[in-house]
CSV table of C-alpha atoms and ligand atoms in Angstrom, one decimal:
chain,number,residue,atom,x,y,z
A,1,MET,CA,-10.0,-13.9,-13.7
A,2,SER,CA,-9.4,-12.7,-10.0
A,3,THR,CA,-9.2,-9.0,-9.8
A,4,PHE,CA,-6.1,-7.4,-8.8
A,5,ILE,CA,-6.3,-3.4,-7.6
A,6,VAL,CA,-2.4,-2.0,-7.4
A,7,LEU,CA,-2.1,1.0,-5.5
A,8,LEU,CA,0.3,3.6,-6.6
A,9,GLY,CA,1.1,7.2,-4.6
A,10,PRO,CA,4.0,8.1,-2.5
A,11,PRO,CA,4.9,8.0,1.3
A,12,GLY,CA,1.7,8.9,3.3
A,13,ALA,CA,-0.1,10.0,0.1
A,14,GLY,CA,-3.2,7.1,1.6
A,15,LYS,CA,-2.2,3.8,-0.3
A,16,GLY,CA,-3.0,2.1,2.9
A,17,THR,CA,-5.7,3.8,4.1
A,18,GLN,CA,-7.4,3.2,1.0
A,19,ALA,CA,-6.8,-0.4,1.2
A,20,GLU,CA,-7.8,-0.5,4.5
A,21,ILE,CA,-11.5,0.9,3.8
A,22,LEU,CA,-11.8,-0.9,-0.2
A,23,ALA,CA,-11.0,-4.2,1.1
A,24,GLU,CA,-14.1,-4.1,3.7
A,25,LYS,CA,-15.7,-2.6,0.7
A,26,THR,CA,-14.8,-5.1,-2.2
A,27,LYS,CA,-14.7,-8.0,0.4
A,28,LEU,CA,-10.9,-9.0,-1.3
A,29,ALA,CA,-7.5,-9.2,0.3
A,30,HIS,CA,-5.6,-6.5,0.9
A,31,VAL,CA,-1.8,-7.4,1.1
A,32,SER,CA,0.6,-4.5,1.9
A,33,SER,CA,4.4,-5.2,1.2
A,34,GLY,CA,5.2,-3.0,4.1
A,35,ASP,CA,3.1,-4.3,6.2
A,36,LEU,CA,4.8,-8.2,5.3
A,37,PHE,CA,8.0,-6.8,6.2
A,38,ARG,CA,6.9,-5.3,9.5
A,39,GLU,CA,5.6,-8.6,10.7
A,40,ASN,CA,8.6,-10.3,9.4
A,41,ILE,CA,10.9,-8.0,11.5
A,42,LYS,CA,8.7,-8.0,14.0
A,43,ASN,CA,8.4,-12.2,14.3
A,44,GLN,CA,12.9,-11.7,13.8
A,45,THR,CA,12.3,-14.3,10.9
A,46,GLU,CA,15.6,-14.2,8.3
A,47,LEU,CA,13.4,-12.2,5.2
A,48,GLY,CA,12.5,-9.3,8.6
A,49,ARG,CA,16.3,-9.3,9.0
A,50,ILE,CA,17.0,-8.3,5.0
A,51,ALA,CA,14.2,-6.3,4.8
A,52,LYS,CA,15.2,-3.7,8.4
A,53,SER,CA,18.4,-3.4,6.9
A,54,PHE,CA,17.2,-1.6,3.7
A,55,MET,CA,14.0,0.0,5.3
A,56,ASP,CA,16.3,1.4,8.0
A,57,LYS,CA,17.6,4.1,5.9
A,58,GLY,CA,14.8,4.5,3.8
A,59,GLU,CA,15.5,2.1,1.3
A,60,LEU,CA,13.4,-0.7,-1.2
A,61,VAL,CA,14.6,-3.7,0.1
A,62,PRO,CA,16.1,-5.9,-2.8
A,63,ASP,CA,13.3,-7.0,-5.7
A,64,ASP,CA,14.0,-10.5,-6.0
A,65,VAL,CA,13.5,-10.9,-2.1
A,66,THR,CA,10.2,-8.3,-2.2
A,67,ILE,CA,8.7,-10.7,-5.3
A,68,LYS,CA,9.5,-13.9,-3.5
A,69,MET,CA,7.4,-13.1,-0.5
A,70,ILE,CA,4.8,-11.1,-2.6
A,71,LYS,CA,4.1,-14.6,-4.5
A,72,ASP,CA,3.8,-16.4,-1.3
A,73,ARG,CA,1.8,-14.3,-0.3
A,74,LEU,CA,-0.4,-13.5,-3.2
A,75,VAL,CA,-1.0,-18.0,-3.5
A,76,ARG,CA,-2.8,-18.2,-0.4
A,77,PRO,CA,-6.9,-19.5,-0.7
A,78,ASP,CA,-8.0,-15.0,0.7
A,79,CYS,CA,-6.8,-14.2,-2.5
A,80,GLU,CA,-8.2,-16.7,-4.8
A,81,THR,CA,-10.5,-13.4,-5.8
A,82,GLY,CA,-8.0,-11.5,-6.0
A,83,ALA,CA,-6.3,-8.5,-3.9
A,84,ILE,CA,-6.0,-5.3,-2.9
A,85,LEU,CA,-2.0,-4.4,-3.3
A,86,ASP,CA,-0.7,-1.9,-1.4
A,87,GLY,CA,3.4,-1.2,-1.7
A,88,PHE,CA,3.6,-3.3,-4.4
A,89,PRO,CA,4.7,-3.4,-7.2
A,90,ARG,CA,6.9,-0.8,-6.3
A,91,THR,CA,10.0,-0.9,-9.5
A,92,PRO,CA,9.8,-1.7,-13.5
A,93,ALA,CA,11.4,-5.1,-12.3
A,94,GLN,CA,8.6,-5.9,-9.6
A,95,ALA,CA,6.0,-5.1,-12.5
A,96,ASP,CA,7.1,-7.2,-14.8
A,97,ALA,CA,7.5,-10.0,-13.0
A,98,PHE,CA,4.1,-9.2,-11.0
A,99,GLU,CA,2.9,-9.9,-14.6
A,100,VAL,CA,4.1,-13.2,-14.5
A,101,ILE,CA,2.8,-13.9,-11.2
A,102,LEU,CA,-0.5,-12.4,-12.9
A,103,THR,CA,-0.7,-15.3,-15.6
A,104,GLU,CA,0.2,-17.7,-13.4
A,105,LEU,CA,-2.7,-16.9,-11.2
A,106,LYS,CA,-5.4,-15.8,-14.3
A,107,GLY,CA,-5.7,-12.4,-12.7
A,108,ARG,CA,-5.4,-9.3,-14.4
A,109,VAL,CA,-5.0,-5.4,-12.8
A,110,ASP,CA,-8.1,-3.6,-13.1
A,111,LEU,CA,-7.1,-0.5,-11.3
A,112,VAL,CA,-4.0,1.4,-10.6
A,113,PRO,CA,-5.4,4.5,-8.2
A,114,TYR,CA,-2.5,7.0,-8.8
A,115,ILE,CA,-3.1,8.9,-5.4
A,116,THR,CA,-0.6,12.3,-5.4
A,117,ALA,CA,-0.5,14.6,-2.3
A,118,SER,CA,2.3,17.4,-1.7
A,119,GLU,CA,5.4,16.6,-0.1
A,120,GLU,CA,4.6,18.9,2.8
A,121,VAL,CA,0.7,17.4,3.3
A,122,LEU,CA,3.5,13.9,3.2
A,123,VAL,CA,5.4,15.2,5.7
A,124,ALA,CA,2.4,16.4,8.1
A,125,ARG,CA,0.9,13.3,7.6
A,126,THR,CA,3.7,10.5,8.1
A,127,GLY,CA,4.3,12.7,11.4
A,128,GLY,CA,1.3,12.6,12.8
A,129,ARG,CA,0.4,8.7,12.2
A,130,TRP,CA,0.3,6.4,14.4
A,131,THR,CA,-0.3,2.2,13.8
A,132,CYS,CA,-1.9,-0.4,15.5
A,133,ARG,CA,0.8,-2.9,16.4
A,134,ALA,CA,-1.4,-6.1,16.0
A,135,HIS,CA,-3.1,-5.6,12.7
A,136,GLY,CA,-2.1,-2.2,10.8
A,137,HIS,CA,-4.6,-0.1,11.1
A,138,ILE,CA,-3.5,3.5,10.3
A,139,TYR,CA,-4.6,6.9,12.1
A,140,ASN,CA,-3.7,10.4,12.3
A,141,GLN,CA,-3.6,12.6,15.0
A,142,THR,CA,-4.7,15.4,13.6
A,143,TYR,CA,-7.0,13.5,10.8
A,144,ASN,CA,-8.2,10.6,11.9
A,145,PRO,CA,-8.0,9.9,15.6
A,146,PRO,CA,-8.6,7.2,17.5
A,147,LYS,CA,-11.3,7.0,19.7
A,148,GLN,CA,-9.0,6.8,23.0
A,149,SER,CA,-5.5,7.4,22.4
A,150,GLY,CA,-2.9,5.1,22.4
A,151,VAL,CA,-5.3,2.0,21.8
A,152,CYS,CA,-6.7,0.9,18.1
A,153,ASP,CA,-10.6,1.3,18.4
A,154,PHE,CA,-11.5,-2.7,16.7
A,155,ASP,CA,-8.9,-4.7,17.9
A,156,GLY,CA,-7.9,-2.7,21.3
A,157,SER,CA,-3.9,-3.0,21.0
A,158,GLU,CA,-1.1,0.0,21.3
A,159,LEU,CA,-0.5,2.0,18.8
A,160,TYR,CA,3.0,2.9,17.8
A,161,GLN,CA,5.2,5.0,15.1
A,162,ARG,CA,7.1,3.9,12.3
A,163,ASP,CA,10.5,4.2,13.2
A,164,ASP,CA,11.0,5.1,9.7
A,165,ASP,CA,8.4,8.2,9.5
A,166,LYS,CA,11.0,10.7,11.1
A,167,GLU,CA,10.5,13.7,8.5
A,168,GLU,CA,14.6,13.3,7.1
A,169,MET,CA,14.1,9.9,6.7
A,170,VAL,CA,10.2,10.4,5.0
A,171,ARG,CA,11.7,13.5,2.7
A,172,HIS,CA,14.4,10.4,1.5
A,173,ARG,CA,12.2,8.0,1.1
A,174,ILE,CA,10.2,10.5,-1.3
A,175,ARG,CA,13.1,10.9,-3.3
A,176,VAL,CA,13.1,6.9,-3.5
A,177,TYR,CA,10.1,6.7,-4.8
A,178,LEU,CA,10.1,9.7,-7.1
A,179,LYS,CA,13.6,7.7,-8.7
A,180,GLN,CA,12.2,4.0,-8.4
A,181,THR,CA,8.5,4.2,-8.3
A,182,MET,CA,7.7,6.4,-10.5
A,183,PRO,CA,8.5,4.7,-13.6
A,184,LEU,CA,5.5,2.6,-13.0
A,185,VAL,CA,2.9,5.7,-13.0
A,186,GLU,CA,3.3,5.2,-16.9
A,187,TYR,CA,3.9,2.0,-17.4
A,188,TYR,CA,0.1,1.3,-16.3
A,189,ARG,CA,-1.2,4.5,-17.8
A,190,LYS,CA,0.2,2.9,-20.8
A,191,ALA,CA,-1.9,-0.6,-20.1
A,192,GLY,CA,-5.0,2.4,-19.3
A,193,ARG,CA,-5.3,1.3,-16.1
A,194,ILE,CA,-4.1,4.4,-14.1
A,195,ILE,CA,-6.6,7.1,-12.7
A,196,GLU,CA,-4.7,10.3,-11.0
A,197,ILE,CA,-6.4,11.1,-7.3
A,198,ASP,CA,-5.8,14.2,-5.6
A,199,GLY,CA,-4.9,13.0,-2.3
A,200,MET,CA,-5.4,15.7,-0.5
A,201,GLN,CA,-9.3,14.9,-0.8
A,202,ALA,CA,-10.7,14.2,2.0
A,203,LYS,CA,-10.3,10.4,2.8
A,204,GLU,CA,-14.3,9.2,1.8
A,205,LYS,CA,-13.7,11.4,-1.4
A,206,VAL,CA,-10.8,9.5,-2.5
A,207,THR,CA,-12.8,5.8,-1.3
A,208,ALA,CA,-15.5,6.3,-3.5
A,209,ILE,CA,-13.4,7.8,-6.4
A,210,VAL,CA,-11.7,4.8,-6.3
A,211,LEU,CA,-15.0,2.5,-6.0
A,212,ASP,CA,-17.1,4.9,-9.4
A,213,ALA,CA,-13.7,3.9,-11.3
A,214,LEU,CA,-14.0,0.4,-10.3
A,215,LYS,CA,-17.7,0.1,-11.6
A,216,ASN,CA,-16.3,1.4,-14.5
A,217,SER,CA,-13.2,0.1,-15.1
A,218,GLY,CA,-14.6,-3.6,-17.3
A,219,SER,CA,-13.3,-6.3,-14.4
A,220,ARG,CA,-15.1,-9.3,-15.4
A,221,ARG,CA,-16.4,-9.0,-11.5
A,222,ASP,CA,-19.6,-7.4,-10.5
A,223,PHE,CA,-18.9,-4.7,-7.4
A,224,SER,CA,-22.1,-2.7,-7.5
A,225,ALA,CA,-23.9,-5.7,-5.4
A,226,GLU,CA,-21.2,-5.5,-2.3
A,227,MET,CA,-20.8,-1.7,-2.9
B,1,AP5,P1,5.2,1.1,3.3
B,1,AP5,O1,4.7,0.7,4.6
B,1,AP5,O2,5.0,0.4,1.9
B,1,AP5,O3,5.3,3.0,3.2
B,1,AP5,P2,5.2,4.1,2.0
B,1,AP5,O4,5.0,3.5,0.4
B,1,AP5,O5,6.3,4.8,2.4
B,1,AP5,O6,4.4,4.8,2.1
B,1,AP5,P3,3.3,4.6,3.9
B,1,AP5,O7,2.8,3.5,4.3
B,1,AP5,O8,4.1,5.5,4.4
B,1,AP5,O9,2.3,5.5,3.4
B,1,AP5,P4,0.2,5.6,3.0
B,1,AP5,O10,0.6,5.9,1.6
B,1,AP5,O11,0.1,3.9,3.6
B,1,AP5,O12,-0.4,6.8,3.4
B,1,AP5,P5,-1.4,6.3,5.3
B,1,AP5,O13,-2.6,5.5,4.2
B,1,AP5,O14,-0.5,5.2,6.1
B,1,AP5,O15,6.5,0.8,2.7
B,1,AP5,C1,7.9,0.8,3.9
B,1,AP5,C2,9.3,0.4,3.9
B,1,AP5,O16,9.4,-1.2,3.2
B,1,AP5,C3,9.9,0.9,2.0
B,1,AP5,O17,10.1,2.6,2.4
B,1,AP5,C4,10.8,0.0,1.6
B,1,AP5,O18,12.0,0.0,2.4
B,1,AP5,C5,10.0,-1.6,2.1
B,1,AP5,N1,9.0,-2.0,0.7
B,1,AP5,C6,7.6,-2.0,1.0
B,1,AP5,N2,7.4,-2.3,-0.1
B,1,AP5,C7,8.3,-2.0,-1.0
B,1,AP5,C8,8.5,-2.7,-1.8
B,1,AP5,N3,7.4,-3.2,-2.6
B,1,AP5,N4,10.2,-2.9,-2.2
B,1,AP5,C9,10.6,-3.2,-2.6
B,1,AP5,N5,10.2,-2.4,-0.8
B,1,AP5,C10,9.0,-2.1,0.2
B,1,AP5,O19,-1.4,7.3,5.8
B,1,AP5,C11,-0.5,8.5,5.8
B,1,AP5,C12,-1.1,9.3,7.5
B,1,AP5,O20,-2.0,9.6,6.3
B,1,AP5,C13,-1.9,8.7,8.2
B,1,AP5,O21,-1.9,9.2,9.7
B,1,AP5,C14,-3.6,8.4,7.7
B,1,AP5,O22,-4.4,8.3,8.7
B,1,AP5,C15,-3.5,9.7,7.2
B,1,AP5,N6,-3.9,9.8,5.9
B,1,AP5,C16,-4.3,9.2,5.2
B,1,AP5,N7,-5.6,9.6,3.7
B,1,AP5,C17,-5.8,10.9,4.3
B,1,AP5,C18,-6.5,12.1,3.9
B,1,AP5,N8,-7.5,11.8,2.1
B,1,AP5,N9,-6.7,13.0,4.5
B,1,AP5,C19,-6.3,12.9,5.7
B,1,AP5,N10,-5.4,12.2,6.3
B,1,AP5,C20,-5.0,11.5,5.3
B,2,MG,MG1,1.4,2.4,4.4
């Protein structure tokens, strides 16, 4: 039975930051729907063209397009033991489709860390975010600066600011999140998988809470050796 961790939370809560760290610690693949869309936009694919028309407005990409992209990603060999999902599922329809995919993959959602933060913190964090062009490594000019300004510590690639991180756009994305994604908190609470974490703590503290919950999650996989 493969292990899936679903990170839930508003824009800027720290999903990508935590996914990066957790992937390294657990050796599970990091699957970010936002990164996959951005990669397709960069490569000028048809999927990228469709995604861009929604992302530029801070709206969600349609469910059918998103579900197909994630399904294609999860059948790749690096997801054989499971994955850390960052940004998917994001609507009840995506969560239902994900259950069908999980049955096919013989996987299950072991844990749903739900990371929260105030709107002002979300706006401040996204305003100061810098992302690496090559692999999406995440920095913040105040909380997590790179060693050399504008350059990724890991791969030396250029750092850029996302087009959808302007303040008005972030506030709109938060409204979209509240309307379309918040129902998933109840969905996974009913399934007994949610742990709610105050995302305004230091990122190391957030990671420690997730890892602790994972060890006690009843996952078929024993993580204690790897962490
Ligand atoms: P996506 O890329 O998923 O963006 P998002 O969900 O809006 O979330 P963010 O990436 O903005 O925030 P994050 O929680 O990852 O925060 P991060 O770790 O970077 O989606 C973008 C768009 O793609 C959507 O609007 C939609 O159009 C489309 N899309 C994607 N998935 C979709 C789906 N499933 N269905 C339909 N459409 C979809 O952290 C933010 C900043 O804070 C960083 O600078 C970081 O260094 C800093 N930080 C993180 N943690 C801490 C901490 N504890 N303390 C201090 N600073 C911290
Ligand atoms: Mg992210």
